[in-house]
Short mmCIF file of C-alpha atoms and ligand atoms in Angstrom, two decimals:
data_model
loop_
_atom_site.label_atom_id
_atom_site.label_comp_id
_atom_site.label_asym_id
_atom_site.label_seq_id
_atom_site.Cartn_x
_atom_site.Cartn_y
_atom_site.Cartn_z
CA MET J 154 149.52 64.31 80.46
CA ASP J 155 147.81 65.45 77.30
CA PHE J 156 148.55 68.89 75.89
CA ALA J 157 145.99 68.58 73.07
CA LEU J 158 142.85 70.68 72.60
CA SER J 159 139.55 68.79 72.63
CA GLU J 160 137.85 68.09 69.28
CA GLU J 161 135.30 70.79 70.07
CA GLN J 162 138.02 73.33 70.86
CA LYS J 163 139.84 72.45 67.62
CA MET J 164 136.66 72.97 65.60
CA PHE J 165 136.05 76.29 67.33
CA ARG J 166 139.65 77.37 66.62
CA ASP J 167 139.32 76.37 62.96
CA THR J 168 136.13 78.41 62.59
CA LEU J 169 137.88 81.42 64.12
CA ARG J 170 140.97 80.94 61.95
CA ASP J 171 138.79 80.82 58.86
CA PHE J 172 136.98 84.02 59.89
CA VAL J 173 140.27 85.82 60.62
CA ASN J 174 141.78 84.71 57.28
CA LYS J 175 138.73 85.78 55.28
CA GLU J 176 137.45 88.86 57.13
CA ILE J 177 140.33 90.39 59.07
CA ARG J 178 143.70 89.70 57.42
CA PRO J 179 142.79 91.10 53.98
CA VAL J 180 141.76 94.51 55.39
CA ALA J 181 143.95 94.84 58.50
CA GLN J 182 146.83 96.81 56.97
CA GLU J 183 144.65 99.30 55.11
CA TRP J 184 142.02 99.89 57.78
CA GLU J 185 144.62 100.16 60.52
CA ALA J 186 146.52 102.80 58.58
CA SER J 187 143.42 104.81 57.72
CA GLY J 188 141.90 104.64 61.21
CA ARG J 189 138.62 103.39 59.75
CA TYR J 190 136.25 101.68 62.23
CA PRO J 191 135.97 97.96 61.40
CA THR J 192 132.15 97.88 61.28
CA GLU J 193 131.96 94.86 58.94
CA ILE J 194 134.25 92.83 61.19
CA VAL J 195 132.08 93.70 64.20
CA GLU J 196 129.04 92.40 62.26
CA GLY J 197 130.92 89.17 61.48
CA MET J 198 131.82 88.71 65.14
CA LYS J 199 128.14 89.18 66.05
CA GLN J 200 127.20 86.41 63.59
CA LEU J 201 129.72 84.10 65.25
CA GLY J 202 128.26 84.90 68.68
CA LEU J 203 131.60 86.26 69.93
CA PHE J 204 129.99 89.07 71.94
CA GLY J 205 128.49 86.34 74.13
CA LEU J 206 131.72 84.50 74.96
CA THR J 207 131.32 85.01 78.72
CA VAL J 208 127.50 85.06 78.76
CA PRO J 209 125.81 81.76 79.73
CA GLU J 210 123.67 79.96 77.16
CA GLU J 211 120.48 80.67 79.16
CA TYR J 212 120.93 84.36 78.24
CA GLY J 213 121.74 83.60 74.61
CA GLY J 214 125.54 83.56 74.97
CA LEU J 215 128.16 80.95 74.06
CA GLY J 216 129.36 80.52 77.66
CA VAL J 217 132.65 79.09 76.41
CA ASP J 218 135.33 77.47 78.57
CA MET J 219 138.40 79.62 79.32
CA VAL J 220 140.67 77.72 76.92
CA SER J 221 138.25 78.46 74.07
CA PHE J 222 138.05 82.05 75.33
CA ALA J 223 141.85 82.28 75.04
CA LEU J 224 141.71 80.77 71.52
CA VAL J 225 139.46 83.61 70.38
CA PHE J 226 141.92 86.29 71.50
CA GLU J 227 144.92 84.37 70.16
CA GLU J 228 143.44 83.77 66.71
CA ILE J 229 142.06 87.30 66.28
CA SER J 230 145.34 88.87 67.43
CA LYS J 231 147.26 86.81 64.87
CA GLY J 232 145.26 88.78 62.30
CA TRP J 233 144.92 92.19 64.03
CA MET J 234 145.20 92.75 67.78
CA GLY J 235 143.11 95.93 67.70
CA ILE J 236 140.03 93.88 66.81
CA ALA J 237 140.50 91.76 69.92
CA GLY J 238 140.12 95.01 71.89
CA ILE J 239 136.51 95.28 70.74
CA LEU J 240 135.75 91.97 72.44
CA GLY J 241 138.12 92.26 75.40
CA SER J 242 136.56 94.72 77.83
CA HIS J 243 133.09 93.79 76.51
CA SER J 244 133.68 90.18 77.60
CA LEU J 245 135.11 91.27 80.94
CA ALA J 246 132.07 93.47 81.67
CA CYS J 247 129.65 90.70 80.61
CA TRP J 248 131.48 88.30 82.93
CA MET J 249 131.13 90.81 85.80
CA ILE J 250 127.44 91.43 85.15
CA ASN J 251 126.75 87.70 85.01
CA LYS J 252 128.78 86.93 88.12
CA HIS J 253 127.75 89.90 90.27
CA GLY J 254 124.61 91.42 88.72
CA THR J 255 121.13 91.12 90.19
CA GLU J 256 118.68 88.79 88.43
CA GLU J 257 116.95 91.86 87.01
CA GLN J 258 120.23 93.32 85.66
CA LYS J 259 121.17 90.01 84.06
CA ALA J 260 117.79 89.52 82.41
CA ARG J 261 117.71 93.15 81.21
CA LEU J 262 121.24 93.32 79.79
CA LEU J 263 122.83 89.96 79.03
CA PRO J 264 120.67 88.84 76.05
CA ASP J 265 121.34 92.11 74.18
CA LEU J 266 125.03 92.12 75.12
CA ALA J 267 125.47 88.50 74.03
CA ALA J 268 123.96 89.27 70.63
CA GLY J 269 126.02 92.45 70.22
CA ARG J 270 122.83 94.52 69.97
CA ARG J 271 124.29 96.41 72.91
CA ARG J 272 127.98 96.57 73.64
CA THR J 273 130.01 97.43 76.69
CA GLY J 274 133.45 98.11 78.17
CA ILE J 275 134.95 98.96 81.54
CA GLY J 276 135.61 102.39 83.08
CA LEU J 277 138.25 102.13 85.81
CA THR J 278 141.27 104.28 84.97
CA GLU J 279 141.32 108.01 85.72
CA PRO J 280 143.82 110.72 84.81
CA GLY J 281 145.20 110.52 88.36
CA ALA J 282 144.84 106.79 89.10
CA GLY J 283 145.40 103.61 87.10
CA THR J 284 147.25 100.95 89.05
CA ASP J 285 146.11 102.55 92.30
CA LEU J 286 142.37 102.11 91.76
CA GLN J 287 141.61 102.91 95.39
CA GLY J 288 142.95 106.39 94.55
CA ILE J 289 140.17 107.21 92.07
CA SER J 290 138.22 110.39 92.64
CA THR J 291 134.96 109.77 90.75
CA THR J 292 132.13 109.94 93.28
CA ALA J 293 128.49 108.84 93.31
CA ARG J 294 126.17 110.42 95.87
CA LEU J 295 122.76 108.87 96.45
CA GLU J 296 119.94 111.42 96.14
CA GLY J 297 116.48 109.84 96.29
CA ASP J 298 116.47 106.92 93.89
CA HIS J 299 119.38 108.17 91.76
CA TYR J 300 123.14 108.38 92.17
CA ILE J 301 124.69 111.70 91.14
CA VAL J 302 128.04 110.88 89.55
CA ASN J 303 130.95 113.30 89.08
CA GLY J 304 134.46 112.63 87.84
CA SER J 305 136.44 111.61 84.80
CA LYS J 306 137.84 108.44 83.26
CA THR J 307 140.59 107.97 80.73
CA TRP J 308 141.87 105.34 78.27
CA ILE J 309 138.42 103.75 78.11
CA THR J 310 138.30 101.24 75.27
CA ASN J 311 134.99 100.90 73.40
CA ALA J 312 133.74 104.09 75.09
CA ARG J 313 131.82 105.28 72.01
CA TYR J 314 129.85 102.02 71.71
CA ALA J 315 129.44 101.03 75.36
CA ASP J 316 125.83 101.04 76.57
CA PRO J 317 125.90 100.61 79.46
CA LEU J 318 129.46 101.33 80.59
CA PRO J 319 130.28 99.88 84.02
CA VAL J 320 132.08 102.68 85.89
CA LEU J 321 134.06 102.29 89.11
CA VAL J 322 133.05 105.02 91.60
CA LYS J 323 133.31 105.91 95.25
CA THR J 324 129.87 105.67 96.85
CA ASP J 325 131.54 106.40 100.21
CA PRO J 326 134.63 108.56 99.67
CA THR J 327 135.38 108.57 103.41
CA ALA J 328 135.59 104.76 103.78
CA GLU J 329 138.73 103.23 105.27
CA PRO J 330 140.15 101.22 103.62
CA ALA J 331 138.96 102.99 100.47
CA HIS J 332 137.84 99.82 98.64
CA LYS J 333 135.01 99.37 101.15
CA GLY J 334 133.41 102.53 99.77
CA MET J 335 133.72 101.61 96.09
CA SER J 336 131.00 100.39 93.75
CA VAL J 337 130.32 99.77 90.07
CA LEU J 338 127.52 101.69 88.38
CA LEU J 339 126.14 100.69 84.97
CA VAL J 340 125.91 104.04 83.20
CA ASP J 341 123.65 104.14 80.13
CA ALA J 342 125.03 105.90 77.05
CA GLY J 343 123.23 109.16 76.37
CA THR J 344 122.59 109.96 80.03
CA PRO J 345 122.88 113.76 80.32
CA GLY J 346 126.31 114.78 81.67
CA PHE J 347 128.02 111.58 80.45
CA THR J 348 130.37 112.74 77.67
CA VAL J 349 132.91 110.83 75.65
CA SER J 350 135.13 113.85 75.20
CA ARG J 351 138.17 112.76 73.20
CA ASP J 352 139.77 109.84 71.34
CA LEU J 353 143.34 109.48 72.58
CA PRO J 354 146.08 109.32 69.95
CA LYS J 355 148.17 106.17 70.40
CA LEU J 356 151.09 104.13 69.05
CA GLY J 357 149.10 101.08 68.00
CA TYR J 358 145.89 99.28 69.04
CA LYS J 359 144.03 101.01 66.21
CA GLY J 360 140.59 99.90 65.13
CA THR J 361 139.33 100.27 68.70
CA GLU J 362 138.83 103.69 70.24
CA SER J 363 140.40 104.61 73.62
CA CYS J 364 138.72 107.68 75.09
CA GLU J 365 138.46 110.23 77.81
CA ILE J 366 135.12 110.49 79.53
CA THR J 367 133.70 113.21 81.74
CA LEU J 368 130.84 112.68 84.16
CA GLU J 369 129.11 115.83 85.32
CA ASN J 370 126.13 115.41 87.62
CA VAL J 371 125.17 112.21 85.77
CA ARG J 372 121.95 110.78 87.25
CA VAL J 373 122.18 106.99 87.40
CA PRO J 374 119.12 105.08 88.66
CA LYS J 375 119.70 103.12 91.88
CA GLU J 376 118.81 99.87 90.10
CA ASN J 377 121.99 100.29 87.99
CA LEU J 378 124.25 99.65 91.00
CA LEU J 379 125.95 96.38 90.01
CA GLY J 380 124.69 93.67 92.36
CA GLY J 381 122.46 96.12 94.23
CA VAL J 382 124.79 96.47 97.24
CA GLU J 383 127.30 99.30 97.74
CA GLY J 384 130.95 98.68 98.63
CA ARG J 385 131.57 95.64 96.46
CA GLY J 386 133.02 97.38 93.40
CA MET J 387 136.72 96.58 93.88
CA GLN J 388 136.02 92.93 94.53
CA GLN J 389 133.78 92.75 91.43
CA VAL J 390 136.42 94.43 89.28
CA LEU J 391 139.34 92.33 90.54
CA GLY J 392 137.50 89.10 89.65
CA GLY J 393 136.89 90.49 86.17
CA LEU J 394 140.55 91.45 85.73
CA GLU J 395 141.52 87.79 86.24
CA VAL J 396 139.49 86.95 83.10
CA GLY J 397 140.92 90.07 81.45
CA ARG J 398 144.48 88.91 82.06
CA ILE J 399 143.86 85.60 80.31
CA ASN J 400 142.50 87.62 77.39
CA VAL J 401 145.61 89.86 77.28
CA ALA J 402 147.94 86.87 77.70
CA ALA J 403 146.23 85.19 74.73
CA ARG J 404 146.42 88.38 72.63
CA SER J 405 150.16 88.47 73.39
CA LEU J 406 150.47 84.88 72.23
CA GLY J 407 148.72 85.81 68.99
CA ILE J 408 151.14 88.68 68.36
CA ALA J 409 154.16 86.48 69.17
CA GLN J 410 152.93 83.71 66.86
CA ALA J 411 152.24 86.16 64.04
CA SER J 412 155.72 87.68 64.46
CA TYR J 413 157.25 84.20 64.21
CA ASP J 414 155.08 83.28 61.19
CA GLU J 415 156.06 86.45 59.35
CA ALA J 416 159.77 85.88 60.04
CA LEU J 417 159.66 82.23 59.01
CA GLY J 418 157.91 83.01 55.73
CA TYR J 419 160.15 85.94 54.92
CA ALA J 420 163.38 84.07 55.74
CA ALA J 421 162.40 81.30 53.31
CA GLN J 422 161.85 83.61 50.35
CA ARG J 423 164.39 86.43 50.89
CA GLU J 424 167.75 85.64 49.32
CA ALA J 425 171.18 87.07 50.10
CA PHE J 426 174.54 85.88 48.82
CA GLY J 427 172.74 83.45 46.52
CA LYS J 428 170.70 81.55 49.13
CA PRO J 429 167.61 82.00 51.28
CA ILE J 430 168.48 83.89 54.46
CA HIS J 431 167.12 81.03 56.61
CA ASP J 432 170.26 79.14 55.58
CA PHE J 433 172.35 81.55 57.66
CA GLN J 434 172.90 80.36 61.18
CA ALA J 435 172.33 83.84 62.66
CA VAL J 436 168.83 83.86 61.17
CA GLN J 437 168.20 80.26 62.30
CA LEU J 438 169.06 81.23 65.88
CA LYS J 439 166.47 84.02 65.73
CA ILE J 440 163.81 81.65 64.39
CA ALA J 441 164.54 79.07 67.09
CA GLU J 442 164.50 81.72 69.82
CA MET J 443 161.11 83.02 68.68
CA ALA J 444 159.66 79.52 68.41
CA ILE J 445 160.74 78.68 71.97
CA LYS J 446 159.13 81.86 73.32
CA VAL J 447 155.91 81.36 71.37
CA GLN J 448 155.51 77.77 72.47
CA ALA J 449 156.36 78.51 76.13
CA SER J 450 153.79 81.35 76.06
CA ARG J 451 151.21 78.98 74.61
CA LEU J 452 151.72 76.43 77.37
CA LEU J 453 151.43 79.12 80.07
CA VAL J 454 148.31 80.68 78.54
CA TYR J 455 146.43 77.38 78.09
CA TRP J 456 147.56 76.22 81.53
CA ALA J 457 146.21 79.38 83.22
CA ALA J 458 142.96 79.05 81.25
CA ALA J 459 142.64 75.34 82.10
CA GLN J 460 143.19 76.11 85.80
CA ALA J 461 140.36 78.64 85.62
CA ASP J 462 138.18 76.00 83.92
CA ALA J 463 138.97 73.65 86.82
CA GLY J 464 137.35 76.23 89.09
CA HIS J 465 140.50 77.66 90.71
CA ARG J 466 141.34 81.32 91.30
CA VAL J 467 144.11 82.08 88.87
CA ASP J 468 145.63 85.41 89.91
CA MET J 469 149.11 83.86 89.92
CA GLU J 470 148.64 81.68 86.82
CA ALA J 471 147.05 84.43 84.70
CA GLY J 472 149.72 86.85 85.96
CA MET J 473 152.51 84.49 84.91
CA ALA J 474 150.94 83.86 81.50
CA LYS J 475 150.35 87.58 80.87
CA THR J 476 153.82 88.65 81.98
CA PHE J 477 155.72 86.00 80.05
CA ALA J 478 153.61 86.12 76.89
CA SER J 479 153.53 89.93 76.68
CA GLU J 480 157.32 90.11 76.98
CA ALA J 481 157.64 87.32 74.42
CA ALA J 482 155.37 89.31 72.09
CA MET J 483 157.62 92.40 72.31
CA GLU J 484 160.79 90.34 71.87
CA CYS J 485 159.39 88.30 68.95
CA ALA J 486 158.07 91.42 67.18
CA LEU J 487 161.52 93.04 67.42
CA THR J 488 163.35 89.88 66.34
CA SER J 489 160.95 89.38 63.43
CA MET J 490 161.57 92.98 62.37
CA GLN J 491 165.32 92.30 62.39
CA VAL J 492 164.85 89.19 60.24
CA HIS J 493 162.98 91.40 57.75
CA GLY J 494 165.92 93.82 57.48
CA GLY J 495 164.87 97.24 56.13
CA TYR J 496 161.47 95.96 55.03
CA GLY J 497 160.58 95.29 58.65
CA TYR J 498 160.56 99.04 59.21
CA SER J 499 158.14 99.59 56.35
CA LYS J 500 154.44 100.21 56.94
CA GLU J 501 153.81 97.88 54.02
CA PHE J 502 154.91 94.89 56.08
CA VAL J 503 152.76 93.36 58.85
CA VAL J 504 155.62 93.15 61.33
CA GLU J 505 155.71 96.96 61.69
CA ARG J 506 152.15 96.83 63.10
CA LEU J 507 152.97 93.87 65.35
CA PHE J 508 155.88 95.89 66.75
CA ARG J 509 153.53 98.80 67.58
CA ASP J 510 150.78 96.62 69.02
CA ALA J 511 152.96 94.46 71.28
CA PRO J 512 153.93 96.93 74.07
CA LEU J 513 150.33 97.54 75.20
CA MET J 514 150.17 93.91 76.31
CA SER J 515 152.63 94.65 79.12
CA ILE J 516 150.44 97.56 80.33
CA GLY J 517 146.77 96.60 79.93
CA GLU J 518 144.83 94.81 82.73
CA GLY J 519 147.67 95.61 85.14
CA THR J 520 151.27 96.37 84.28
CA ASN J 521 153.83 93.58 84.29
CA ASP J 522 155.47 95.00 87.41
CA ILE J 523 152.14 94.68 89.17
CA MET J 524 151.78 91.15 87.78
CA ARG J 525 155.14 90.29 89.32
CA THR J 526 154.00 91.60 92.70
CA VAL J 527 150.76 89.57 92.41
CA ILE J 528 152.77 86.43 91.61
CA ALA J 529 155.17 87.02 94.49
CA LYS J 530 152.30 87.67 96.91
CA ALA J 531 150.65 84.37 95.97
CA LEU J 532 153.92 82.49 96.40
CA THR J 533 155.02 84.07 99.68
CA SER J 534 151.56 83.70 101.23
CA GLY J 535 151.45 80.02 100.26
CA LYS J 536 148.25 80.54 98.20
CA GLY J 537 150.21 79.82 95.02
CA THR J 538 152.75 77.08 94.48
CA ILE J 539 154.81 75.87 91.55
CA GLY J 540 156.37 72.50 90.88
C1 LIG E 134 145.44 101.61 74.85
C2 LIG E 134 144.94 101.50 76.26
C3 LIG E 134 143.68 101.01 76.50
C4 LIG E 134 143.19 100.96 77.83
N1 LIG E 134 141.89 100.56 78.06
C5 LIG E 134 141.38 100.71 79.30
C6 LIG E 134 139.98 100.47 79.55
O1 LIG E 134 139.23 100.07 78.65
N2 LIG E 134 139.49 100.69 80.79
C7 LIG E 134 140.27 101.13 81.82
O2 LIG E 134 139.77 101.34 82.92
N3 LIG E 134 141.60 101.37 81.62
C8 LIG E 134 142.17 101.17 80.39
N4 LIG E 134 143.50 101.42 80.18
C9 LIG E 134 144.32 101.88 81.30
C10 LIG E 134 145.31 100.84 81.82
O3 LIG E 134 144.64 99.82 82.49
C11 LIG E 134 146.31 101.60 82.71
O4 LIG E 134 147.08 102.41 81.87
C12 LIG E 134 147.17 100.68 83.51
O5 LIG E 134 146.44 99.99 84.49
C13 LIG E 134 148.31 101.43 84.22
O6 LIG E 134 147.82 102.55 84.92
P1 LIG E 134 148.48 104.02 84.68
O7 LIG E 134 148.54 104.24 83.23
O8 LIG E 134 147.74 104.98 85.50
O9 LIG E 134 149.97 103.85 85.20
P2 LIG E 134 150.47 104.08 86.71
O10 LIG E 134 149.57 103.37 87.65
O11 LIG E 134 150.68 105.53 86.93
O12 LIG E 134 151.86 103.34 86.64
C14 LIG E 134 153.05 103.96 86.13
C15 LIG E 134 154.22 103.04 86.44
O13 LIG E 134 154.36 102.88 87.85
C16 LIG E 134 154.37 101.49 88.18
N5 LIG E 134 153.68 101.28 89.47
C17 LIG E 134 152.54 101.87 89.91
N6 LIG E 134 152.23 101.39 91.14
C18 LIG E 134 153.17 100.47 91.45
C19 LIG E 134 153.39 99.60 92.58
N7 LIG E 134 152.55 99.58 93.62
N8 LIG E 134 154.46 98.76 92.54
C20 LIG E 134 155.30 98.77 91.50
N9 LIG E 134 155.14 99.55 90.39
C21 LIG E 134 154.10 100.40 90.39
C22 LIG E 134 153.60 100.80 87.03
O14 LIG E 134 153.96 99.43 86.92
C23 LIG E 134 154.06 101.63 85.84
O15 LIG E 134 155.29 101.16 85.41
C24 LIG E 134 144.02 101.38 78.90
C25 LIG E 134 145.32 101.84 78.64
C26 LIG E 134 145.78 101.90 77.33
C27 LIG E 134 147.18 102.44 77.08
#
């Protein structure tokens, strides 16, 4: 058994680490606090090809393996998790378009999306339905060669830059079960009636916008139905969420690692009673506890990613990695704050941001309670096993 990254993966990680250290870390505190959009960082990510992570090379993407994909989200989140949000739903949507799109859709969209000339996101959640996606009320009625879309979406990350935005709709609102009447439409930005109405105020996850969207008689050409066949939307989305969960698990790992790093550094230089605080056993216990959680998260995240690379479905594995790592991120951020004493509560210290960014990881791409039900379902049905 070899737990090491390949040489290629190590080189990729080092390139990312260098980028994060030079382009993200120095500005993260200030730009996060001011709410400024990180345009220069987006340009840097374009140069590195990161908008093409899940786009095959034939369309100009990097087409990276899932372990390398996880490394991107881990390394960026060590610097500033909000930046990872710019790539997260973009990568998920690119994956969906590549996996389920028609040849025409792939040729039309993927080269521009891979280069970051166009960007995207994913529009699933509505004011009245998040976990229960079959309960959405956005409808799309076919009229000639256009769908007429009406409804609203909320919490949509990257909404102001997404073009197109894949939107989950009901093409047959009477279907039973409901998922058989659901489809994904690729809605072009600027289509009349498609309005990004409001940026939602939030605890953390700054740098990336999360918005409400209204759709009022939006005319979407028939050729923008993902895959060209109605009724496949839920299945298309669920496959994408598997990739999305590896991304969120890896972001959690990045936050947990950064929390540990901050605590370790601080405990070495802060003195109390004439010695560095890392000489006190109570602080040592906190450092050890964080290190255990970080390393266990890392093993789960890379394991889930490696299973995906081996061609398996990874609902259970990605669910385990996301649940464990996101809870480790919250615990490590809090512990790190405690190691920092009063300074941990200050906006001038990184750990305050880590503490605000961590909780989203237990919500996004399916809440941890839902992850636990997915894991249990896999185990009790015999589709998933451990040991
Ligand atoms: C910052 C941010 C960014 C986001 N970005 C996007 C995005 O880009 N695109 C997008 O589509 N969505 C996005 N979301 C939405 C996110 O995916 C949802 O918030 C999430 O799926 C939960 O849905 P909900 O908020 O409607 O909660 P609900 O579904 O109302 O859940 C509320 C509570 O009930 C529990 N619950 C619900 N059903 C069950 C059940 N069957 N069994 C057990 N417990 C249950 C949940 O676990 C949770 O604790 C984002 C959210 C945030 C906060």
